[in-house]
Amino acid sequence: MAAHALDKPIRHPLLRLVLASALAVVLGASLFGCSGIPKEPQVAATVNGTVIAEDEVTEYIEGFRSKNDSYGTDAGWAAFLANAGYTPSSFRMHIIETTFVPNELVRQECASRKIVVTDDQLDLVIEQEKSYYEQRYGEDSWGSVLASFGYDEQTWRENEELRLLEEQLTDVVVKDKKASKSDILRMARQSGSNYNGRHSYYIDFKTEKQAQAARDTLAKSADATVKPKAFKKLGDTVNAGWNSVTADRDKMSNEYLSALSELDARRVSAPVEDNGTWRLVLCDQVFTCPAELTYARLAAFPKKIYAQIESDASKAHVEDAYMDWLDEVTDSADIQVNAMPDGLPYAVVLDED
C-alpha cells in the first residue's frame, strides 16, 4: 500500500500539453556546493525503490515559477501559494504525487512489459510535429513554439518519449476501447458547443484579381446567397470539410479559419491569401448542436461531426479506464515521500493573516 493517498493525475495528452506550458522543467542545476565538493544528492521520494531526486523536484517547481514574472519574488510566490491553497511543502507534495510518481510508474510498467520507444520512432513523431507547426506558423518557428509551451529541444523530446510510452501502455492495459451510445450522448451533451461548425469548399486562383472577378460573377453583394452548384462551376473545387472536425481543421490555415468564421450558410468570402494562392471560400452549411439532445437526434448529425463526437467519447472512455488502472497500480506501489528539507529556494514564509 502506498504511503500517501495520491491525487488523481491528469494524463490526457492534450491537457498535459497545457499543464507543461505552466510547469516546465528547467534543467541544469549544479550538484556542487560553493567549495566545489559534490553534495550528497537528496532524495525527495522513492517509487518501488527508484529514487526521485530532490533537485529534480526543485528544478520543476522553479521552472513553474520562471513562467510567471510575478512568482519570481518571494512575496509574489507566497501570494500565489496562499491564493491556491498551498504551502511550499504541500505544493511540493502535490508535484511529487501528480507528476513524478505517475511518470515513474509508467516507466516501470513499460520496462516490465518490454514496451519501448525507439529513437527512430521518436525522431519521426517530432519531425511531424515540427512540420505541422512550421506549416501553420512559418518556417523556423519551431524554437518559438517550443518556448511558448515552456520547452527546449531536449525537454520536448523527453516529454514526447514519455507520452508515446504511455500511449503504448494504455493500448495494452485498456481492453475495451469503444464508447457506448450513452458515452457518446454524454459527450455531445457536455461539449456540444465544441462541435458547432461550418462546412466549406474553396477554389484557388493565381491572383487576387482573378479571384475577385470570379466572385463578382456569383454575387456583387457580400449578403447575396450562393448555391454550391454555382460555386463549383467557377473551377476546381476542394471540399475542406468541417472546421469543428479535428482532421479537417488541422488542414485549414489561420487565414482560412478566420475568413470562414465570418460566413453564414451559402455565403462566399472575399479573396483570401492562403499559402501563396488566392482563395474563395464558400460556407455551404452551418451546424449548431441543439440544446435538447437525444441519441436519435444525435445519430442524425452530419456524419463527420458524429464521428468526431464518437472519437472524442472513445478517447475519454479509454482515458477513464486507464486512470482507474493507474490508480490501482499506484495503490499497490511502495511509495515513500520524504519530508521537505530546509533551504529550498521556493520555501518562502507565508503570512498567517
CSV table of C-alpha atoms in Angstrom, one decimal:
chain,number,residue,atom,x,y,z
A,1,MET,CA,0.0,0.0,0.0
A,2,ALA,CA,1.3,3.4,-0.9
A,3,ALA,CA,2.5,5.6,2.0
A,4,HIS,CA,0.3,8.5,0.8
A,5,ALA,CA,-3.1,8.8,-0.9
A,6,LEU,CA,-2.3,10.3,-4.2
A,7,ASP,CA,-4.4,12.8,-6.1
A,8,LYS,CA,-5.6,11.6,-9.5
A,9,PRO,CA,-3.0,12.8,-12.0
A,10,ILE,CA,-4.1,14.5,-15.3
A,11,ARG,CA,-2.8,12.3,-18.0
A,12,HIS,CA,-4.7,13.3,-21.2
A,13,PRO,CA,-2.1,14.3,-23.9
A,14,LEU,CA,-3.9,17.5,-24.8
A,15,LEU,CA,-4.2,18.5,-21.1
A,16,ARG,CA,-0.6,17.5,-20.4
A,17,LEU,CA,0.5,20.0,-23.2
A,18,VAL,CA,-1.4,22.8,-21.4
A,19,LEU,CA,0.0,21.8,-18.0
A,20,ALA,CA,3.5,21.5,-19.4
A,21,SER,CA,3.4,25.2,-20.5
A,22,ALA,CA,2.8,26.2,-16.9
A,23,LEU,CA,5.0,23.6,-15.2
A,24,ALA,CA,8.1,23.4,-17.4
A,25,VAL,CA,11.3,21.7,-16.3
A,26,VAL,CA,14.3,23.9,-16.1
A,27,LEU,CA,17.4,21.6,-16.3
A,28,GLY,CA,21.0,22.2,-15.4
A,29,ALA,CA,21.1,22.8,-11.7
A,30,SER,CA,24.5,22.3,-10.2
A,31,LEU,CA,25.2,19.4,-7.9
A,32,PHE,CA,28.2,21.1,-6.4
A,33,GLY,CA,28.5,23.4,-3.4
A,34,CYS,CA,30.4,26.6,-3.1
A,35,SER,CA,33.6,24.7,-2.2
A,36,GLY,CA,33.4,22.6,-5.3
A,37,ILE,CA,32.8,19.4,-3.4
A,38,PRO,CA,29.9,17.3,-4.7
A,39,LYS,CA,26.9,17.4,-2.4
A,40,GLU,CA,25.2,14.2,-1.5
A,41,PRO,CA,22.0,14.1,-3.6
A,42,GLN,CA,18.9,14.4,-1.5
A,43,VAL,CA,16.0,12.0,-2.1
A,44,ALA,CA,12.6,13.5,-2.4
A,45,ALA,CA,10.8,10.2,-2.7
A,46,THR,CA,11.1,6.6,-3.8
A,47,VAL,CA,8.8,4.6,-6.0
A,48,ASN,CA,9.2,0.9,-5.6
A,49,GLY,CA,12.8,1.7,-4.6
A,50,THR,CA,13.6,4.0,-7.5
A,51,VAL,CA,14.8,7.4,-6.3
A,52,ILE,CA,13.2,10.7,-7.2
A,53,ALA,CA,15.9,13.3,-6.6
A,54,GLU,CA,15.1,16.5,-4.6
A,55,ASP,CA,17.0,18.5,-7.2
A,56,GLU,CA,14.6,17.4,-9.9
A,57,VAL,CA,11.5,18.4,-7.9
A,58,THR,CA,13.1,21.8,-7.2
A,59,GLU,CA,14.0,22.3,-10.8
A,60,TYR,CA,10.4,21.5,-11.8
A,61,ILE,CA,8.9,24.0,-9.3
A,62,GLU,CA,11.5,26.7,-10.1
A,63,GLY,CA,10.6,26.1,-13.8
A,64,PHE,CA,7.0,26.8,-13.0
A,65,ARG,CA,8.0,30.0,-11.2
A,66,SER,CA,10.1,31.2,-14.1
A,67,LYS,CA,7.0,31.1,-16.4
A,68,ASN,CA,5.4,34.0,-14.5
A,69,ASP,CA,7.3,37.1,-13.6
A,70,SER,CA,5.1,37.8,-10.6
A,71,TYR,CA,6.3,34.5,-9.0
A,72,GLY,CA,9.9,35.5,-9.2
A,73,THR,CA,9.9,37.4,-5.9
A,74,ASP,CA,9.3,35.8,-2.5
A,75,ALA,CA,6.2,38.0,-2.0
A,76,GLY,CA,4.7,37.1,-5.4
A,77,TRP,CA,5.4,33.4,-4.9
A,78,ALA,CA,3.9,33.4,-1.4
A,79,ALA,CA,0.8,35.2,-2.7
A,80,PHE,CA,0.3,32.5,-5.4
A,81,LEU,CA,0.7,29.7,-2.9
A,82,ALA,CA,-1.7,31.3,-0.5
A,83,ASN,CA,-4.3,32.0,-3.2
A,84,ALA,CA,-4.1,28.4,-4.5
A,85,GLY,CA,-4.4,27.0,-1.0
A,86,TYR,CA,-0.9,25.6,-0.8
A,87,THR,CA,2.1,25.9,1.5
A,88,PRO,CA,5.6,25.3,0.0
A,89,SER,CA,5.5,21.8,1.5
A,90,SER,CA,2.1,20.9,0.2
A,91,PHE,CA,2.8,22.3,-3.3
A,92,ARG,CA,6.0,20.1,-3.3
A,93,MET,CA,3.9,17.1,-2.3
A,94,HIS,CA,1.4,17.8,-5.0
A,95,ILE,CA,4.0,18.0,-7.7
A,96,ILE,CA,5.6,14.7,-6.5
A,97,GLU,CA,2.3,12.9,-6.3
A,98,THR,CA,0.7,14.1,-9.5
A,99,THR,CA,3.8,14.3,-11.8
A,100,PHE,CA,6.9,12.4,-10.6
A,101,VAL,CA,5.2,9.4,-9.1
A,102,PRO,CA,2.8,8.5,-12.0
A,103,ASN,CA,5.6,9.2,-14.6
A,104,GLU,CA,7.9,6.8,-12.7
A,105,LEU,CA,5.2,4.2,-12.5
A,106,VAL,CA,4.6,4.5,-16.3
A,107,ARG,CA,8.3,3.9,-16.9
A,108,GLN,CA,8.4,0.9,-14.6
A,109,GLU,CA,5.3,-0.7,-16.0
A,110,CYS,CA,6.7,-0.2,-19.6
A,111,ALA,CA,10.0,-1.7,-18.6
A,112,SER,CA,8.3,-4.8,-17.1
A,113,ARG,CA,6.2,-5.2,-20.2
A,114,LYS,CA,9.1,-4.6,-22.6
A,115,ILE,CA,7.4,-1.5,-24.1
A,116,VAL,CA,9.9,0.8,-25.7
A,117,VAL,CA,10.1,3.9,-27.9
A,118,THR,CA,12.9,3.7,-30.4
A,119,ASP,CA,15.0,6.8,-31.4
A,120,ASP,CA,13.6,6.4,-35.0
A,121,GLN,CA,10.0,6.4,-33.8
A,122,LEU,CA,10.7,9.5,-31.6
A,123,ASP,CA,12.5,11.3,-34.4
A,124,LEU,CA,9.6,10.6,-36.8
A,125,VAL,CA,7.0,12.0,-34.4
A,126,ILE,CA,9.0,15.1,-33.6
A,127,GLU,CA,9.6,15.8,-37.3
A,128,GLN,CA,5.9,15.5,-38.0
A,129,GLU,CA,5.1,17.9,-35.1
A,130,LYS,CA,7.7,20.3,-36.3
A,131,SER,CA,6.4,20.2,-39.8
A,132,TYR,CA,2.8,20.8,-38.6
A,133,TYR,CA,3.7,23.9,-36.5
A,134,GLU,CA,6.0,25.4,-39.1
A,135,GLN,CA,3.3,25.0,-41.8
A,136,ARG,CA,0.9,26.9,-39.5
A,137,TYR,CA,3.3,29.5,-38.1
A,138,GLY,CA,6.0,29.7,-40.7
A,139,GLU,CA,9.5,28.3,-41.3
A,140,ASP,CA,11.9,28.4,-38.4
A,141,SER,CA,9.1,28.9,-35.9
A,142,TRP,CA,9.8,25.6,-34.1
A,143,GLY,CA,12.0,27.1,-31.5
A,144,SER,CA,9.4,29.8,-30.7
A,145,VAL,CA,6.7,27.2,-30.5
A,146,LEU,CA,8.7,25.1,-28.0
A,147,ALA,CA,9.5,28.1,-25.9
A,148,SER,CA,5.8,29.1,-25.9
A,149,PHE,CA,5.0,25.7,-24.3
A,150,GLY,CA,7.9,26.0,-21.9
A,151,TYR,CA,10.2,23.6,-23.6
A,152,ASP,CA,13.5,23.3,-25.3
A,153,GLU,CA,14.5,20.6,-27.8
A,154,GLN,CA,15.7,18.2,-25.1
A,155,THR,CA,12.8,18.5,-22.7
A,156,TRP,CA,10.3,18.3,-25.6
A,157,ARG,CA,11.9,15.1,-26.6
A,158,GLU,CA,11.8,13.7,-23.1
A,159,ASN,CA,8.1,14.6,-22.8
A,160,GLU,CA,7.2,13.0,-26.1
A,161,GLU,CA,9.0,9.8,-25.3
A,162,LEU,CA,7.0,9.5,-22.1
A,163,ARG,CA,3.8,10.3,-24.0
A,164,LEU,CA,4.5,7.6,-26.6
A,165,LEU,CA,5.3,5.1,-23.9
A,166,GLU,CA,2.1,5.9,-22.2
A,167,GLU,CA,0.1,5.5,-25.4
A,168,GLN,CA,1.5,2.0,-25.9
A,169,LEU,CA,0.9,1.2,-22.3
A,170,THR,CA,-2.7,2.4,-22.5
A,171,ASP,CA,-3.2,0.2,-25.6
A,172,VAL,CA,-2.1,-2.8,-23.6
A,173,VAL,CA,-3.9,-2.3,-20.3
A,174,VAL,CA,-7.3,-1.0,-21.6
A,175,LYS,CA,-9.1,-3.7,-23.5
A,176,ASP,CA,-12.5,-2.1,-24.2
A,177,LYS,CA,-11.7,1.0,-26.3
A,178,LYS,CA,-15.1,1.8,-27.8
A,179,ALA,CA,-17.5,4.2,-26.3
A,180,SER,CA,-21.1,3.2,-25.7
A,181,LYS,CA,-24.1,5.1,-27.1
A,182,SER,CA,-24.6,6.6,-23.6
A,183,ASP,CA,-20.9,7.7,-23.6
A,184,ILE,CA,-21.4,9.4,-27.0
A,185,LEU,CA,-24.6,11.1,-25.9
A,186,ARG,CA,-23.0,12.3,-22.7
A,187,MET,CA,-20.0,13.8,-24.6
A,188,ALA,CA,-22.4,15.6,-27.0
A,189,ARG,CA,-24.4,17.0,-24.1
A,190,GLN,CA,-21.3,18.1,-22.1
A,191,SER,CA,-19.3,19.5,-25.0
A,192,GLY,CA,-21.9,20.3,-27.7
A,193,SER,CA,-20.6,23.8,-28.5
A,194,ASN,CA,-17.3,22.3,-29.5
A,195,TYR,CA,-19.0,20.6,-32.4
A,196,ASN,CA,-20.7,23.7,-33.7
A,197,GLY,CA,-19.1,24.4,-37.0
A,198,ARG,CA,-19.1,25.4,-40.7
A,199,HIS,CA,-18.7,23.2,-43.7
A,200,SER,CA,-16.8,24.8,-46.6
A,201,TYR,CA,-15.5,24.4,-50.1
A,202,TYR,CA,-12.8,26.5,-51.7
A,203,ILE,CA,-11.3,27.3,-55.1
A,204,ASP,CA,-7.8,28.6,-55.7
A,205,PHE,CA,-6.8,31.4,-58.2
A,206,LYS,CA,-3.4,32.6,-59.2
A,207,THR,CA,-4.1,36.3,-58.5
A,208,GLU,CA,-6.4,38.3,-56.3
A,209,LYS,CA,-7.8,40.0,-59.4
A,210,GLN,CA,-8.8,36.6,-60.9
A,211,ALA,CA,-10.4,35.6,-57.6
A,212,GLN,CA,-12.4,38.8,-57.2
A,213,ALA,CA,-13.6,38.6,-60.8
A,214,ALA,CA,-14.8,35.0,-60.2
A,215,ARG,CA,-16.6,36.2,-57.0
A,216,ASP,CA,-18.2,39.0,-58.9
A,217,THR,CA,-19.8,36.6,-61.3
A,218,LEU,CA,-21.5,34.9,-58.4
A,219,ALA,CA,-22.7,37.9,-56.4
A,220,LYS,CA,-21.9,41.6,-56.3
A,221,SER,CA,-23.1,41.9,-52.7
A,222,ALA,CA,-21.5,40.1,-49.7
A,223,ASP,CA,-25.0,39.5,-48.4
A,224,ALA,CA,-26.1,37.6,-51.5
A,225,THR,CA,-26.5,33.8,-51.2
A,226,VAL,CA,-24.6,31.4,-53.5
A,227,LYS,CA,-25.6,27.9,-54.3
A,228,PRO,CA,-22.8,25.3,-54.1
A,229,LYS,CA,-23.7,24.2,-57.6
A,230,ALA,CA,-23.0,27.6,-58.9
A,231,PHE,CA,-19.8,28.0,-56.9
A,232,LYS,CA,-18.4,24.7,-58.3
A,233,LYS,CA,-18.7,26.0,-61.8
A,234,LEU,CA,-16.0,28.5,-61.2
A,235,GLY,CA,-13.2,26.0,-61.2
A,236,ASP,CA,-11.6,23.0,-59.4
A,237,THR,CA,-13.4,22.9,-56.1
A,238,VAL,CA,-11.9,21.4,-52.9
A,239,ASN,CA,-14.1,20.0,-50.1
A,240,ALA,CA,-12.5,21.5,-47.0
A,241,GLY,CA,-14.8,19.7,-44.6
A,242,TRP,CA,-15.9,21.0,-41.2
A,243,ASN,CA,-13.9,23.4,-39.1
A,244,SER,CA,-15.2,21.6,-35.9
A,245,VAL,CA,-13.7,18.2,-37.1
A,246,THR,CA,-10.1,17.9,-36.0
A,247,ALA,CA,-8.8,16.2,-39.1
A,248,ASP,CA,-10.4,18.9,-41.3
A,249,ARG,CA,-9.5,21.8,-39.1
A,250,ASP,CA,-5.8,20.8,-39.0
A,251,LYS,CA,-5.6,21.3,-42.8
A,252,MET,CA,-7.0,24.8,-42.6
A,253,SER,CA,-4.7,27.8,-42.2
A,254,ASN,CA,-5.3,30.5,-39.7
A,255,GLU,CA,-6.3,32.8,-42.6
A,256,TYR,CA,-8.8,30.3,-43.9
A,257,LEU,CA,-10.3,29.7,-40.5
A,258,SER,CA,-10.6,33.5,-39.9
A,259,ALA,CA,-12.4,34.0,-43.2
A,260,LEU,CA,-14.7,31.0,-42.7
A,261,SER,CA,-15.7,32.1,-39.3
A,262,GLU,CA,-17.3,35.3,-40.7
A,263,LEU,CA,-19.5,33.4,-43.2
A,264,ASP,CA,-23.1,32.4,-42.9
A,265,ALA,CA,-24.5,29.5,-44.9
A,266,ARG,CA,-24.3,29.9,-48.7
A,267,ARG,CA,-22.0,32.9,-48.4
A,268,VAL,CA,-18.7,33.4,-50.2
A,269,SER,CA,-15.7,35.1,-48.8
A,270,ALA,CA,-13.7,37.9,-50.4
A,271,PRO,CA,-10.4,36.6,-51.8
A,272,VAL,CA,-8.2,35.2,-49.1
A,273,GLU,CA,-4.5,35.0,-49.5
A,274,ASP,CA,-3.6,31.5,-48.3
A,275,ASN,CA,-0.3,29.6,-48.9
A,276,GLY,CA,0.7,31.6,-51.9
A,277,THR,CA,-2.6,31.5,-53.7
A,278,TRP,CA,-5.8,33.5,-53.7
A,279,ARG,CA,-8.7,31.5,-52.4
A,280,LEU,CA,-12.5,31.9,-52.5
A,281,VAL,CA,-14.3,30.2,-49.6
A,282,LEU,CA,-17.9,29.0,-49.7
A,283,CYS,CA,-19.6,28.1,-46.5
A,284,ASP,CA,-22.4,25.8,-47.6
A,285,GLN,CA,-23.6,24.6,-44.2
A,286,VAL,CA,-23.7,25.8,-40.6
A,287,PHE,CA,-24.2,23.3,-37.8
A,288,THR,CA,-25.3,24.1,-34.2
A,289,CYS,CA,-25.7,21.4,-31.7
A,290,PRO,CA,-29.3,21.5,-30.2
A,291,ALA,CA,-29.7,22.3,-26.5
A,292,GLU,CA,-32.1,19.4,-26.0
A,293,LEU,CA,-30.4,16.2,-27.3
A,294,THR,CA,-31.5,12.6,-27.6
A,295,TYR,CA,-29.5,9.8,-29.2
A,296,ALA,CA,-31.9,9.7,-32.1
A,297,ARG,CA,-31.2,13.4,-32.8
A,298,LEU,CA,-27.5,12.8,-32.3
A,299,ALA,CA,-27.5,10.0,-34.9
A,300,ALA,CA,-28.9,12.4,-37.4
A,301,PHE,CA,-26.0,14.8,-37.1
A,302,PRO,CA,-23.7,15.3,-40.1
A,303,LYS,CA,-21.7,12.1,-40.4
A,304,LYS,CA,-18.2,13.6,-39.8
A,305,ILE,CA,-19.4,15.5,-36.8
A,306,TYR,CA,-21.0,12.4,-35.3
A,307,ALA,CA,-17.7,10.5,-36.0
A,308,GLN,CA,-15.8,13.3,-34.2
A,309,ILE,CA,-18.1,13.0,-31.1
A,310,GLU,CA,-17.8,9.3,-31.1
A,311,SER,CA,-14.0,9.5,-31.4
A,312,ASP,CA,-13.8,12.0,-28.5
A,313,ALA,CA,-16.1,9.9,-26.4
A,314,SER,CA,-14.0,6.8,-27.0
A,315,LYS,CA,-10.8,8.7,-26.1
A,316,ALA,CA,-12.5,9.9,-22.8
A,317,HIS,CA,-13.7,6.3,-22.1
A,318,VAL,CA,-10.1,4.9,-22.6
A,319,GLU,CA,-8.7,7.7,-20.5
A,320,ASP,CA,-11.0,6.9,-17.6
A,321,ALA,CA,-10.3,3.2,-17.9
A,322,TYR,CA,-6.5,3.9,-17.9
A,323,MET,CA,-6.8,6.2,-14.9
A,324,ASP,CA,-8.7,3.5,-13.0
A,325,TRP,CA,-5.9,1.1,-13.8
A,326,LEU,CA,-3.2,3.6,-12.9
A,327,ASP,CA,-4.9,4.3,-9.5
A,328,GLU,CA,-4.8,0.5,-8.8
A,329,VAL,CA,-1.1,0.4,-9.7
A,330,THR,CA,-0.4,3.4,-7.5
A,331,ASP,CA,-2.3,2.0,-4.5
A,332,SER,CA,-0.3,-1.2,-4.7
A,333,ALA,CA,3.1,0.5,-5.2
A,334,ASP,CA,5.7,1.1,-2.5
A,335,ILE,CA,5.8,4.9,-2.5
A,336,GLN,CA,7.7,6.8,0.2
A,337,VAL,CA,7.8,10.6,0.2
A,338,ASN,CA,10.5,12.2,2.5
A,339,ALA,CA,10.0,15.4,4.5
A,340,MET,CA,10.8,18.6,2.7
A,341,PRO,CA,14.4,19.6,3.5
A,342,ASP,CA,15.4,23.1,4.6
A,343,GLY,CA,16.9,25.7,2.4
A,344,LEU,CA,14.9,25.1,-0.8
A,345,PRO,CA,14.5,28.3,-3.0
A,346,TYR,CA,10.8,28.1,-3.2
A,347,ALA,CA,10.3,27.6,0.6
A,348,VAL,CA,9.0,31.1,1.4
A,349,VAL,CA,7.3,32.1,4.6
A,350,LEU,CA,3.5,32.7,4.2
A,351,ASP,CA,1.6,35.4,6.0
A,352,GLU,CA,-0.6,34.0,8.8
A,353,ASP,CA,-3.3,36.6,8.3
